Coordinates of C-alpha atoms and ligand atoms in Angstrom, one line a residue:
X1 CA 66.7 64.9 115.9
X2 CA 69.3 67.6 116.2
X3 CA 72.6 66.7 117.1
X4 CA 75.2 69.1 118.4
X5 CA 78.4 69.4 120.3
X6 CA 77.6 72.9 122.0
X7 CA 74.8 70.8 124.3
X8 CA 76.5 72.6 127.2
X9 CA 75.4 76.2 126.6
X10 CA 71.7 74.7 126.9
X11 CA 72.2 73.3 130.2
X12 CA 73.9 76.6 131.2
X13 CA 70.9 78.4 129.8
X14 CA 73.2 80.3 127.9
X15 CA 70.9 80.0 124.7
X16 CA 67.7 77.9 124.5
X17 CA 69.0 76.2 121.0
X18 CA 72.1 75.0 119.8
X19 CA 75.0 77.5 118.5
X20 CA 75.5 74.9 115.8
X21 CA 72.8 76.1 113.8
X22 CA 73.6 80.3 113.8
X23 CA 75.5 79.9 110.0
X24 CA 72.9 78.2 108.2
X25 CA 70.2 80.6 110.1
X26 CA 72.1 83.7 109.7
X27 CA 72.2 83.9 106.1
X28 CA 68.4 84.1 105.6
X29 CA 66.7 87.0 105.4
X30 CA 63.4 86.6 107.2
X31 CA 60.9 89.2 108.5
X32 CA 62.6 92.1 110.0
X33 CA 61.3 93.1 113.4
X34 CA 63.8 96.3 113.6
X35 CA 62.0 99.6 114.1
X36 CA 60.0 101.0 116.4
X37 CA 59.9 98.9 119.9
X38 CA 57.9 100.0 123.3
X39 CA 60.2 100.0 126.1
X40 CA 59.7 100.4 130.2
X41 CA 62.9 101.0 132.1
X42 CA 62.5 98.9 135.2
X43 CA 66.0 99.4 137.3
X44 CA 64.5 97.3 140.1
X45 CA 63.2 94.3 137.9
X46 CA 60.0 94.6 139.2
X47 CA 58.4 92.9 136.1
X48 CA 61.0 89.6 136.7
X49 CA 60.6 89.2 140.6
X50 CA 57.9 89.7 142.8
X51 CA 58.1 91.7 146.2
X52 CA 60.1 88.5 148.0
X53 CA 62.5 88.4 145.1
X54 CA 60.9 85.2 143.8
X55 CA 60.9 85.5 139.7
X56 CA 57.7 85.2 138.5
X57 CA 59.4 82.8 135.6
X58 CA 59.7 79.9 138.9
X59 CA 56.5 80.7 140.2
X60 CA 54.3 79.9 137.5
X61 CA 56.7 77.3 135.7
X62 CA 53.7 75.8 133.8
X63 CA 53.5 79.2 131.9
X64 CA 56.8 80.6 132.4
X65 CA 55.7 84.2 132.1
X66 CA 56.7 87.7 133.6
X67 CA 54.7 90.3 134.9
X68 CA 55.7 92.8 132.2
X69 CA 54.3 90.4 129.7
X70 CA 51.0 91.8 128.2
X71 CA 48.9 90.3 130.9
X72 CA 45.5 90.9 130.2
X73 CA 43.5 92.0 133.2
X74 CA 40.7 89.4 133.9
X75 CA 38.5 92.1 135.4
X76 CA 38.4 95.8 135.5
X77 CA 39.1 95.6 139.2
X78 CA 42.5 93.7 138.4
X79 CA 45.6 95.9 139.7
X80 CA 47.9 96.4 136.2
X81 CA 50.7 98.9 136.9
X82 CA 52.3 99.0 133.2
X83 CA 51.4 100.0 130.0
X84 CA 53.5 99.3 127.1
X85 CA 51.4 100.8 124.9
X86 CA 51.5 104.2 126.8
X87 CA 55.3 103.8 127.2
X88 CA 58.3 105.3 125.1
X89 CA 59.8 103.8 121.9
X90 CA 62.8 102.9 120.8
X91 CA 64.9 102.2 117.6
X92 CA 66.1 98.5 117.1
X93 CA 68.9 97.9 116.4
X94 CA 70.5 100.8 118.4
X95 CA 71.8 101.0 122.4
X96 CA 69.6 102.9 124.5
X97 CA 72.5 105.1 126.0
X98 CA 72.7 107.3 122.9
X99 CA 68.9 107.5 122.0
X100 CA 67.5 108.4 125.5
X101 CA 69.3 111.1 127.2
X102 CA 68.2 109.7 130.8
X103 CA 69.8 106.2 129.9
X104 CA 73.3 107.4 129.1
X105 CA 74.8 105.7 132.0
X106 CA 72.2 103.5 132.5
X107 CA 73.2 99.7 133.6
X108 CA 70.0 97.9 134.2
X109 CA 67.3 96.5 133.0
X110 CA 64.9 97.4 130.1
X111 CA 62.0 95.7 129.0
X112 CA 61.4 95.8 125.1
X113 CA 58.1 94.9 123.4
X114 CA 57.1 94.5 119.4
X115 CA 54.0 93.9 118.2
X116 CA 53.9 92.0 114.6
X117 CA 51.9 90.0 112.4
X118 CA 52.7 87.0 110.6
X119 CA 51.5 84.2 108.7
X120 CA 53.3 80.7 109.4
X121 CA 53.7 78.3 106.5
X122 CA 52.3 75.1 106.8
X123 CA 55.1 72.6 107.3
X124 CA 58.0 75.0 107.9
X125 CA 59.9 75.9 110.9
X126 CA 60.1 79.5 112.2
X127 CA 62.8 81.1 114.1
X128 CA 63.4 84.3 116.2
X129 CA 66.7 85.5 115.6
X130 CA 68.8 88.2 117.7
X131 CA 72.0 89.3 116.0
X132 CA 72.9 90.8 119.4
X133 CA 71.5 91.8 122.8
X134 CA 73.9 93.0 125.7
X135 CA 74.4 91.7 127.9
X136 CA 71.4 89.4 129.2
X137 CA 68.0 88.6 127.3
X138 CA 65.2 86.8 128.8
X139 CA 62.7 86.2 125.7
X140 CA 58.8 85.8 125.7
X141 CA 56.9 84.9 122.8
X142 CA 53.0 85.5 123.2
X143 CA 53.5 84.8 127.1
X144 CA 55.4 82.1 127.0
X145 CA 59.0 82.3 128.1
X146 CA 61.4 81.2 125.4
X147 CA 64.3 81.0 127.1
X148 CA 68.0 83.2 128.1
X149 CA 70.9 84.0 126.2
X150 CA 74.2 85.6 128.1
X151 CA 76.4 87.7 126.1
X152 CA 76.5 91.1 124.3
X153 CA 77.9 90.7 120.9
X154 CA 76.8 87.4 119.4
X155 CA 73.8 85.8 117.9
X156 CA 71.1 83.5 119.4
X157 CA 67.8 81.9 118.0
X158 CA 64.8 80.1 119.6
X159 CA 62.7 77.6 117.5
X160 CA 59.0 79.3 117.6
X161 CA 57.5 76.6 115.4
X162 CA 53.8 75.9 117.0
X163 CA 54.4 79.1 118.9
X164 CA 53.7 82.1 116.9
X165 CA 50.6 83.2 115.9
X166 CA 48.7 83.4 112.9
X167 CA 47.8 87.3 112.7
X168 CA 49.4 89.2 116.0
X169 CA 51.8 88.3 118.0
X170 CA 53.6 89.8 120.9
X171 CA 57.6 89.6 121.7
X172 CA 58.9 90.9 125.0
X173 CA 62.6 90.7 125.7
X174 CA 64.2 91.6 129.3
X175 CA 67.4 93.2 128.2
X176 CA 69.8 93.5 131.2
X177 CA 73.2 95.0 131.0
X178 CA 74.2 94.9 134.5
X179 CA 78.1 94.4 134.8
X180 CA 79.0 91.1 136.7
X181 CA 82.1 90.2 138.6
X182 CA 81.5 86.6 136.8
X183 CA 80.6 88.0 133.4
X184 CA 82.6 87.8 130.3
X185 CA 83.4 90.8 130.1
X186 CA 83.5 91.3 133.8
X187 CA 83.1 94.5 136.0
X188 CA 86.1 96.7 134.4
X189 CA 86.5 97.7 131.2
X190 CA 87.7 100.7 129.6
X191 CA 84.8 100.8 127.2
X192 CA 81.0 102.2 127.1
X193 CA 78.5 99.2 128.2
X194 CA 75.9 100.2 125.8
X195 CA 72.9 98.6 126.6
X196 CA 69.9 97.5 124.4
X197 CA 68.6 95.1 121.4
X198 CA 71.7 96.3 119.6
X199 CA 71.8 94.4 116.6
X200 CA 69.1 93.3 114.1
X201 CA 65.7 90.9 114.9
X202 CA 64.2 88.6 112.5
X203 CA 61.8 85.8 111.9
X204 CA 63.3 83.1 110.1
X205 CA 61.5 80.2 108.3
X206 CA 62.9 77.2 107.1
X207 CA 61.9 73.9 106.1
X208 CA 61.6 71.3 108.4
X209 CA 64.8 69.8 107.5
X210 CA 66.9 72.7 106.5
X211 CA 70.4 73.5 105.9
X212 CA 71.8 74.4 109.3
X213 CA 75.5 74.6 108.9
X214 CA 78.1 74.8 106.1
X215 CA 81.6 75.4 105.5
X216 CA 84.0 75.6 102.8
X217 CA 87.6 76.3 102.7
X218 CA 91.0 76.1 101.0
X219 CA 93.0 73.4 102.1
X220 CA 96.1 73.7 99.8
X221 CA 97.4 76.5 97.7
X222 CA 99.5 74.2 95.4
X223 CA 96.5 72.1 94.3
X224 CA 93.7 74.1 94.9
X225 CA 91.9 71.8 97.0
X226 CA 88.9 72.8 98.7
X227 CA 87.3 70.9 101.6
X228 CA 83.9 71.5 102.9
X229 CA 81.1 70.1 104.8
X230 CA 77.2 70.5 104.9
X231 CA 74.7 70.0 108.2
X232 CA 71.2 69.0 107.8
X233 CA 69.2 69.4 110.9
X234 CA 67.8 66.3 110.7
X235 CA 69.9 63.2 110.6
X236 CA 67.8 61.4 107.8
X237 CA 70.4 59.6 105.8
X238 CA 70.6 59.9 102.0
X239 CA 69.2 63.1 101.7
X240 CA 70.2 64.6 98.1
X241 CA 72.2 67.8 98.3
X242 CA 73.8 69.8 95.4
X243 CA 76.5 72.2 96.2
X244 CA 77.6 74.6 92.9
X245 CA 80.1 77.4 92.1
X246 CA 78.7 78.6 88.7
X247 CA 81.6 80.9 88.0
X248 CA 83.9 77.7 88.4
X249 CA 81.3 75.4 86.5
X250 CA 81.4 73.1 89.8
X251 CA 78.6 71.1 90.7
X252 CA 78.8 68.5 93.4
X253 CA 76.0 65.9 93.9
X254 CA 75.7 64.6 97.1
X255 CA 74.3 62.6 99.9
X256 CA 73.8 63.1 103.9
X257 CA 75.1 60.5 105.9
X258 CA 73.3 58.8 109.1
X259 CA 74.3 62.1 111.0
X260 CA 72.6 64.2 108.5
X261 CA 75.9 65.4 107.2
X262 CA 77.9 65.5 104.4
X263 CA 81.8 66.1 103.9
X264 CA 83.2 66.9 100.2
X265 CA 86.3 68.0 98.5
X266 CA 87.3 69.4 95.6
X267 CA 89.8 70.9 93.5
X268 CA 90.0 73.5 90.5
X269 CA 93.3 75.2 88.9
X270 CA 90.9 78.0 87.8
X271 CA 90.3 78.8 91.6
X272 CA 91.7 82.7 91.9
X273 CA 92.7 83.0 95.7
X274 CA 91.3 85.7 98.1
X275 CA 93.6 88.5 99.1
X276 CA 94.0 91.9 100.2
X277 CA 95.0 92.9 96.6
X278 CA 92.2 90.5 95.1
X279 CA 89.3 89.7 97.6
X280 CA 87.8 87.5 95.1
X281 CA 84.8 86.0 96.2
X282 CA 82.7 83.0 94.6
X283 CA 78.8 82.8 94.6
X284 CA 78.4 79.7 96.4
X285 CA 74.8 77.7 96.0
X286 CA 73.7 74.8 98.5
X287 CA 70.3 73.3 97.4
X288 CA 68.4 70.5 98.8
X289 CA 64.6 69.5 97.5
X290 CA 63.4 71.4 100.0
X291 CA 65.7 74.1 101.3
X292 CA 68.3 76.7 99.6
X293 CA 71.0 79.0 100.6
X294 CA 73.7 80.9 98.8
X295 CA 77.0 82.7 100.1
X296 CA 79.6 84.3 98.8
X297 CA 83.2 82.9 99.8
X298 CA 86.6 83.5 99.2
X299 CA 89.3 81.0 99.4
X300 CA 92.8 81.5 100.9
X301 CA 95.3 80.0 103.4
X302 CA 96.9 81.5 106.4
X303 CA 99.4 79.5 108.4
X304 CA 102.9 80.5 110.3
X305 CA 106.1 79.1 109.5
X306 CA 109.0 80.1 112.0
X307 CA 108.7 83.9 112.9
X308 CA 106.8 84.3 109.5
X309 CA 102.9 84.6 108.7
X310 CA 101.8 83.3 105.3
X311 CA 99.1 84.4 103.3
X312 CA 98.7 82.2 100.6
X313 CA 102.2 80.7 101.3
X314 CA 103.6 84.3 100.8
X315 CA 105.0 86.2 103.7
X316 CA 102.9 89.0 104.7
X317 CA 103.0 92.2 107.3
X318 CA 99.9 92.9 109.1
X319 CA 99.3 96.7 108.7
X320 CA 96.3 96.9 111.0
X321 CA 94.2 99.4 113.2
X322 CA 92.3 98.4 116.2
X323 CA 88.5 99.5 116.0
X324 CA 86.0 99.4 118.3
X325 CA 82.3 98.9 117.4
X326 CA 81.4 102.5 117.7
X327 CA 80.4 105.6 115.5
X328 CA 80.6 108.2 117.9
X329 CA 80.0 111.3 115.4
X330 CA 77.2 113.6 116.1
X331 CA 76.5 111.8 119.5
X332 CA 75.6 108.0 118.1
X333 CA 77.1 104.9 119.9
X334 CA 77.3 101.4 118.9
X335 CA 77.3 100.9 114.6
X336 CA 73.6 99.8 113.9
X337 CA 73.7 99.8 110.4
X338 CA 76.0 99.0 107.4
X339 CA 76.8 102.4 106.2
X340 CA 78.6 103.2 109.7
X341 CA 80.2 99.9 109.4
X342 CA 81.4 100.6 106.1
X343 CA 82.9 104.3 107.1
X344 CA 85.0 102.6 109.8
X345 CA 86.3 100.2 107.4
X346 CA 86.9 102.7 104.6
X347 CA 89.0 104.7 107.1
X348 CA 91.2 101.7 107.6
X349 CA 91.9 101.5 103.7
X350 CA 92.5 105.2 103.8
X351 CA 95.1 104.3 106.2
X352 CA 96.7 101.8 103.6
X353 CA 95.4 98.9 106.1
X354 CA 94.8 95.3 104.8
X355 CA 94.4 94.4 108.5
X356 CA 92.2 95.4 111.0
X357 CA 91.8 94.3 114.9
X358 CA 88.1 94.3 115.8
X359 CA 88.3 94.8 119.5
X360 CA 87.4 93.6 122.6
X361 CA 84.4 91.6 121.5
X362 CA 82.6 90.2 118.2
X363 CA 81.6 93.2 116.0
X364 CA 78.2 93.2 113.8
X365 CA 78.2 90.5 110.9
X366 CA 78.2 93.4 108.5
X367 CA 82.1 94.3 109.4
X368 CA 83.0 91.0 108.4
X369 CA 80.9 90.4 105.0
X370 CA 82.5 94.0 104.3
X371 CA 85.9 93.0 105.4
X372 CA 85.7 90.1 102.8
X373 CA 84.4 92.3 100.3
X374 CA 87.0 95.4 101.0
X375 CA 90.0 92.8 101.1
X376 CA 90.8 93.3 104.9
X377 CA 92.0 90.6 106.9
X378 CA 90.6 90.4 110.5
X379 CA 91.9 89.5 114.1
X380 CA 88.4 88.5 116.0
X381 CA 88.4 88.5 119.7
X382 CA 85.8 87.6 122.8
X383 CA 85.5 89.8 125.7
X384 CA 87.6 87.7 128.0
X385 CA 89.6 91.1 128.8
X386 CA 91.8 91.8 131.9
X387 CA 90.1 90.0 134.7
X388 CA 87.8 87.4 134.6
X389 CA 86.5 85.2 137.5
X390 CA 89.4 82.2 136.1
X391 CA 88.2 79.7 138.3
X392 CA 84.3 80.0 138.1
X393 CA 83.1 77.0 135.8
X394 CA 80.4 78.8 134.7
X395 CA 82.5 82.2 133.7
X396 CA 84.2 79.6 131.2
X397 CA 81.2 78.0 129.8
X398 CA 79.9 81.5 128.7
X399 CA 83.5 82.4 127.5
X400 CA 83.6 79.3 125.3
X401 CA 80.0 80.0 124.7
X402 CA 80.6 83.2 123.4
X403 CA 83.6 82.3 121.2
X404 CA 81.7 78.9 119.1
X405 CA 79.1 81.7 118.5
X406 CA 81.3 83.7 116.7
X407 CA 83.3 81.2 115.3
X408 CA 80.3 79.6 114.0
X409 CA 79.0 83.0 112.4
X410 CA 81.9 83.7 110.6
X411 CA 83.7 80.3 110.1
X412 CA 83.5 81.1 105.8
X413 CA 84.6 84.7 106.1
X414 CA 88.0 84.4 104.0
X415 CA 89.0 87.9 105.9
X416 CA 89.1 86.1 109.4
X417 CA 92.5 85.0 110.3
X418 CA 92.7 85.3 113.7
X419 CA 91.0 84.0 116.3
X420 CA 92.1 86.0 119.6
X421 CA 91.1 84.5 123.1
X422 CA 91.8 87.1 125.4
X423 CA 93.2 90.8 126.2
X424 CA 95.9 91.8 128.8
X425 CA 95.2 89.3 131.1
X426 CA 97.6 88.6 134.2
X427 CA 100.0 86.1 133.8
X428 CA 99.0 83.3 136.6
X429 CA 98.3 79.4 137.1
X430 CA 94.5 79.6 136.9
X431 CA 94.5 82.4 134.1
X432 CA 96.6 80.2 131.9
X433 CA 94.6 76.9 132.4
X434 CA 91.4 78.6 131.6
X435 CA 92.7 80.5 128.2
X436 CA 94.6 77.0 127.3
X437 CA 91.3 75.3 127.7
X438 CA 89.6 77.9 125.6
X439 CA 92.2 77.6 123.1
X440 CA 91.5 73.8 122.6
X441 CA 88.2 74.3 122.4
X442 CA 88.7 76.9 119.3
X443 CA 91.0 74.3 117.5
X444 CA 88.1 71.9 117.9
X445 CA 86.0 74.2 115.7
X446 CA 88.1 75.5 113.5
X447 CA 92.0 74.8 113.5
X448 CA 92.4 76.6 110.0
X449 CA 93.4 79.9 111.2
X450 CA 95.4 81.5 113.8
X451 CA 95.2 81.4 117.4
X452 CA 96.2 84.7 119.2
X453 CA 95.8 86.5 122.7
X454 CA 96.9 90.2 123.1
X455 CA 99.4 89.6 126.1
X456 CA 102.2 92.1 127.7
X457 CA 105.3 92.8 127.5
X458 CA 107.6 93.3 130.8
X459 CA 110.7 94.9 131.6
X460 CA 114.0 92.2 132.0
X461 CA 115.0 92.0 135.6
X462 CA 117.8 94.6 136.5
X463 CA 117.6 96.0 133.0
X464 CA 114.8 98.3 132.2
X465 CA 115.6 99.3 128.7
X466 CA 115.1 95.5 127.7
X467 CA 111.8 94.5 126.9
X468 CA 110.6 90.6 127.3
X469 CA 107.9 88.4 126.6
X470 CA 107.6 85.7 129.2
X471 CA 104.1 84.1 129.2
X472 CA 103.2 80.2 129.2
X473 CA 100.1 81.4 127.1
X474 CA 102.5 82.3 124.0
X475 CA 103.3 78.5 123.7
X476 CA 99.8 77.8 123.0
X477 CA 98.8 80.3 120.8
X478 CA 100.2 80.8 117.1
X479 CA 101.5 84.6 117.5
X480 CA 103.8 86.2 120.1
X481 CA 101.0 89.4 120.2
X482 CA 101.0 92.0 122.9
X483 CA 100.1 95.5 123.7
X484 CA 102.3 98.2 124.8
X485 CA 102.2 101.8 125.8
X486 CA 105.9 102.8 125.9
X487 CA 105.8 106.6 125.7
X488 CA 102.3 107.1 127.1
X489 CA 102.0 105.3 130.6
X490 CA 105.0 105.9 132.8
X491 CA 107.2 107.3 129.9
X492 CA 107.3 110.0 127.6
X493 CA 108.0 109.1 123.6
X494 CA 111.9 109.9 123.7
X495 CA 112.2 106.7 125.4
X496 CA 111.6 104.6 122.8
X497 CA 114.8 104.7 121.0
X498 CA 116.6 103.6 124.2
X499 CA 114.7 100.2 124.1
X500 CA 115.9 96.7 123.2
X501 CA 113.8 93.1 122.6
X502 CA 114.5 90.2 123.8
X503 CA 111.6 87.9 122.5
X504 CA 112.6 84.3 122.6
X505 CA 109.8 82.4 120.9
X506 CA 110.1 81.2 116.8
X507 CA 106.7 82.6 116.3
X508 CA 105.7 85.9 114.1
X509 CA 105.7 88.7 117.1
X510 CA 102.5 91.2 116.2
X511 CA 101.9 94.4 118.6
X512 CA 98.2 94.4 119.1
X513 CA 98.3 97.8 120.7
X514 CA 100.4 100.9 121.1
X515 CA 99.0 104.7 121.2
X516 CA 98.6 107.8 122.7
X517 CA 95.8 110.0 124.0
X518 CA 95.4 112.9 121.6
X519 CA 92.7 115.9 121.9
X520 CA 92.1 116.9 117.9
X521 CA 92.7 120.3 117.4
X522 CA 94.9 120.6 120.7
X523 CA 98.4 122.2 119.2
X524 CA 101.8 122.6 121.2
X525 CA 105.2 121.0 121.6
X526 CA 105.9 117.4 121.0
X527 CA 106.3 116.8 124.5
X528 CA 103.3 118.1 125.7
X529 CA 100.6 115.6 126.7
X530 CA 97.3 115.4 124.7
X531 CA 98.4 117.6 121.5
X532 CA 98.3 116.1 118.1
X533 CA 102.0 116.6 117.7
X534 CA 102.9 114.3 121.0
X535 CA 100.5 111.6 119.3
X536 CA 102.5 112.1 116.2
X537 CA 105.7 112.3 117.7
X538 CA 104.8 108.8 119.7
X539 CA 103.9 107.1 116.6
X540 CA 107.1 108.2 114.7
X541 CA 109.3 106.9 117.5
X542 CA 107.1 103.7 118.2
X543 CA 107.3 102.8 114.5
X544 CA 111.2 102.9 114.6
X545 CA 111.2 101.0 118.1
X546 CA 109.2 98.2 116.8
X547 CA 111.4 97.7 113.6
X548 CA 114.0 96.5 115.9
X549 CA 112.0 93.6 116.4
X550 CA 112.9 90.5 115.0
X551 CA 110.4 88.4 113.6
X552 CA 107.9 91.6 113.6
X553 CA 105.0 90.7 111.3
X554 CA 103.0 93.6 111.8
X555 CA 101.0 95.8 114.2
X556 CA 97.6 97.2 114.8
X557 CA 98.0 100.7 116.7
X558 CA 95.0 101.8 119.3
X559 CA 92.9 103.0 117.8
X560 CA 90.5 104.1 114.5
X561 CA 88.3 106.4 116.2
X562 CA 88.3 107.9 119.6
X563 CA 85.5 105.9 121.7
X564 CA 83.3 106.8 124.7
X565 CA 84.7 105.1 128.1
X566 CA 83.6 105.9 131.4
X567 CA 87.3 105.3 133.0
X568 CA 87.8 108.9 130.9
X569 CA 86.7 111.9 132.9
X570 CA 89.7 114.4 132.5
X571 CA 87.1 117.6 131.6
X572 CA 87.6 119.3 128.2
X573 CA 90.2 117.1 127.1
X574 CA 88.6 113.3 127.7
X575 CA 84.7 114.1 128.5
X576 CA 83.7 110.4 128.5
X577 CA 86.0 109.6 125.5
X578 CA 89.5 107.6 125.5
X579 CA 91.2 110.1 123.2
X580 CA 93.9 107.6 121.4
X581 CA 91.7 107.7 118.3
X582 CA 93.8 108.9 115.2
X583 CA 90.2 110.3 114.1
X584 CA 88.3 112.3 116.6
X585 CA 84.9 111.6 117.7
X586 CA 83.7 114.1 115.0
X587 CA 85.4 112.2 112.5
X588 CA 88.3 114.4 112.0
X589 CA 91.8 113.1 111.4
X590 CA 94.7 113.8 113.6
X591 CA 98.2 114.1 112.7
X592 CA 99.4 110.9 113.7
X593 CA 97.0 109.5 111.3
X594 CA 99.4 110.4 108.3
X595 CA 102.3 109.3 110.0
X596 CA 100.9 105.7 110.2
X597 CA 99.4 106.1 106.5
X598 CA 102.5 106.8 105.0
X599 CA 104.4 104.1 106.8
X600 CA 102.1 102.0 105.6
X601 CA 102.1 103.1 101.8
X602 CA 105.8 102.5 101.9
X603 CA 106.1 99.4 103.6
X604 CA 106.5 96.2 101.6
Ligands
GCB701 C1 94.6 99.0 126.9 C2 93.5 97.9 126.3 C3 92.4 99.1 125.5 C4 92.9 100.2 126.3 C5 94.0 101.0 126.0 C6 94.3 101.9 127.0 O1 96.0 97.9 126.5 O2 93.6 96.8 125.7 O3 91.2 98.4 125.9 O4 91.2 101.1 125.6 O5 94.9 100.1 126.6 O6 93.5 103.2 126.0 O7 94.5 102.1 128.0

């Protein structure tokens, strides 16, 4: 019997299993289904709907199949109008836009098929685990529909015990990246809507009663107390469990309660705390008679006190940069392996950053594991961006589900210090209600980290050179974070020196974006837009201006690398790229990179 508080996702069809097991499954290797998959591009969705636009799924409910499902011709005269075997191949993980030239701008359905051999062990469970599919996935195994998942950047899985065959198996996924008004994100964004099975796929095998969730976190710096919990998939009472951290010579012998859960707490003076200067991680092992899991976990605290952010009780200035999950060098797109993730974080390190904002959606898990190892604090975010359908309950549930999935996936990452709920959303009642509800949900899952949202600043009425932040959401979150583009949109960088700030909240102030577009290699006067000199000048003036803010605790300029966006069409300058990167899409550093690098190296 499985218990979970995330049943709502199931009812609304966001995932056919409970988000609650993500953490206990995602750290297992399993059988990789990465590599070549066959695809059929299906802009009219003919594999899903018949000519009366009725889903094949609904018609043949018993088998819950679809037309593009490897259906075998019953007789030689049966009409079958597709053939996966003769269709194109594509690499998984990967986006289709940069792998197949005709799909560069494509938004719609592509069917994916993978054939694989498997040999299920007796008395074990099997799961198919997807790290992410953008945006909607309908998944079928051996002709049977497993379920649907909505949301392009978070993991999901299906229990395929008794469904997976000994020998040959066929996994089919209908991937649809059409933008939707009621979607999260909605129709309008400023990034490329890469489609596809963009992250890893695995078959995972577990014992029948497996470790489905675990969490260890530091409660107190003074007493070095670590609190934790472990959840097993079954609610059997009295299952023996051992948690050990060999380097600390800790071994806790525990028993589950009648919810299959156990809570524990220990302290040890020997504990070294995780920080950017010393990103210490400990190997943690959890074992039962049937199952074992290991992870590398760092211990730290993060909290605010008045206008300060305290890491391990010490004030910290967040020297940040924003990053999209994209590696555009040589025409590439979505990050699809650990090397590319590492290159992005290595560039951030070269800037002397101790912090990154992973915008505007959850990035691949590798980024978080690397951030833990490399000592980089992280802001994680869900794609509640600009204008969401604030009054639509399904839209809310979708956002909540995506937030749950990323929070559960990364709950043991010491690097994650901030969960961010939204970006640049308009101040109005419906939006504030939606985001306040989302904030409450986040606190229920994890109240040991800071909550934020990238808000906006406004001109003070009658005083255009005085900037204020007036947003009821600022009362709900832990930081007053906002994006601002003085010197780029509607003004030039010389305005910065005239600006005064009035921010009345007794909370730390964080600037989640600033920046200017710049074509690498274009040089000219510092007042000439798109030149490296203009961007450099804007960075100098903005850093000076932000230094005047009382309670400033850091910033994350926009952005590390130029990134693709369909909004950015200016020929010879943008050519489909937002050019606010400090590094070009070919990996070349612009002049402003060195301004920020120097500032961060000198900043205490
Ligand atoms: C913003 C958005 C970001 C855009 C950026 C820009 O405020 O949060 O997604 O890409 O501005 O370049 O205008």
